[in-house]
Amino acid sequence: MNKLLLNESPLIILPSLALELGLNEAIFLQQLHYWILKSSIELDNKNWVYRTTKEWEKEFPFWSILTIKRIIN
């Protein structure tokens, strides 16, 4: 169990964001923000990210595709 606590990059969210949006939505939005900052795709001076639900499922293996779709909607 101890190895599971520190051997990969953590998901970080603010409790205030989770209170405002809900926990799942806050987790997703924080990761989307992270990827937008790293993105090199620019349109109208804004960075963009394109990912399929299958790609998001790899990012969030603890959610089903249906859950991911609900969060996005």
Short mmCIF file of C-alpha atoms in Angstrom, two decimals:
data_model
loop_
_atom_site.label_atom_id
_atom_site.label_comp_id
_atom_site.label_asym_id
_atom_site.label_seq_id
_atom_site.Cartn_x
_atom_site.Cartn_y
_atom_site.Cartn_z
CA MET A 1 0.00 0.00 0.00
CA ASN A 2 2.79 2.47 0.80
CA LYS A 3 4.12 2.21 -2.76
CA LEU A 4 0.74 3.32 -4.10
CA LEU A 5 0.89 6.57 -2.19
CA LEU A 6 4.02 8.10 -3.72
CA ASN A 7 5.06 6.38 -6.94
CA GLU A 8 3.15 8.49 -9.48
CA SER A 9 2.09 12.07 -10.11
CA PRO A 10 -0.84 13.03 -7.90
CA LEU A 11 -4.05 14.71 -8.98
CA ILE A 12 -4.28 17.99 -7.11
CA ILE A 13 -7.51 19.89 -6.58
CA LEU A 14 -8.59 22.74 -4.40
CA PRO A 15 -11.31 21.93 -1.86
CA SER A 16 -13.03 25.24 -2.70
CA LEU A 17 -13.23 24.22 -6.39
CA ALA A 18 -14.68 20.83 -5.41
CA LEU A 19 -17.27 22.60 -3.24
CA GLU A 20 -18.19 24.90 -6.12
CA LEU A 21 -18.33 22.35 -8.95
CA GLY A 22 -18.40 18.90 -7.34
CA LEU A 23 -15.46 16.57 -6.78
CA ASN A 24 -15.43 14.81 -10.16
CA GLU A 25 -15.86 18.05 -12.06
CA ALA A 26 -13.06 19.71 -10.08
CA ILE A 27 -10.70 16.82 -10.79
CA PHE A 28 -11.50 16.91 -14.49
CA LEU A 29 -11.27 20.69 -14.76
CA GLN A 30 -7.90 20.76 -12.99
CA GLN A 31 -6.47 18.16 -15.39
CA LEU A 32 -7.93 20.00 -18.37
CA HIS A 33 -6.27 23.19 -17.11
CA TYR A 34 -2.96 21.33 -16.73
CA TRP A 35 -3.10 20.04 -20.33
CA ILE A 36 -4.15 23.42 -21.73
CA LEU A 37 -1.07 24.99 -20.13
CA LYS A 38 1.12 22.34 -21.78
CA SER A 39 -0.65 22.50 -25.15
CA SER A 40 1.04 23.82 -28.27
CA ILE A 41 -2.25 23.98 -30.20
CA GLU A 42 -3.23 27.62 -30.46
CA LEU A 43 -6.33 29.21 -31.94
CA ASP A 44 -7.28 32.88 -31.49
CA ASN A 45 -4.36 33.31 -29.06
CA LYS A 46 -5.71 30.57 -26.76
CA ASN A 47 -4.32 27.13 -26.12
CA TRP A 48 -6.58 24.19 -26.91
CA VAL A 49 -6.65 20.50 -26.05
CA TYR A 50 -8.34 17.80 -28.07
CA ARG A 51 -8.88 14.40 -26.49
CA THR A 52 -11.38 11.65 -27.09
CA THR A 53 -13.31 10.10 -24.24
CA LYS A 54 -11.13 7.01 -24.70
CA GLU A 55 -8.04 9.16 -24.12
CA TRP A 56 -9.60 10.72 -21.03
CA GLU A 57 -10.43 7.23 -19.79
CA LYS A 58 -6.69 6.43 -19.86
CA GLU A 59 -6.07 9.58 -17.81
CA PHE A 60 -8.84 8.68 -15.36
CA PRO A 61 -8.95 4.86 -15.19
CA PHE A 62 -11.17 5.03 -12.11
CA TRP A 63 -14.06 6.54 -14.16
CA SER A 64 -16.12 4.89 -16.87
CA ILE A 65 -16.57 6.59 -20.24
CA LEU A 66 -20.19 7.33 -19.27
CA THR A 67 -19.01 9.09 -16.11
CA ILE A 68 -16.49 11.12 -18.11
CA LYS A 69 -19.22 12.16 -20.55
CA ARG A 70 -21.47 13.20 -17.66
CA ILE A 71 -18.67 15.26 -16.12
CA ILE A 72 -17.93 17.01 -19.42
CA ASN A 73 -21.60 17.80 -19.99
#
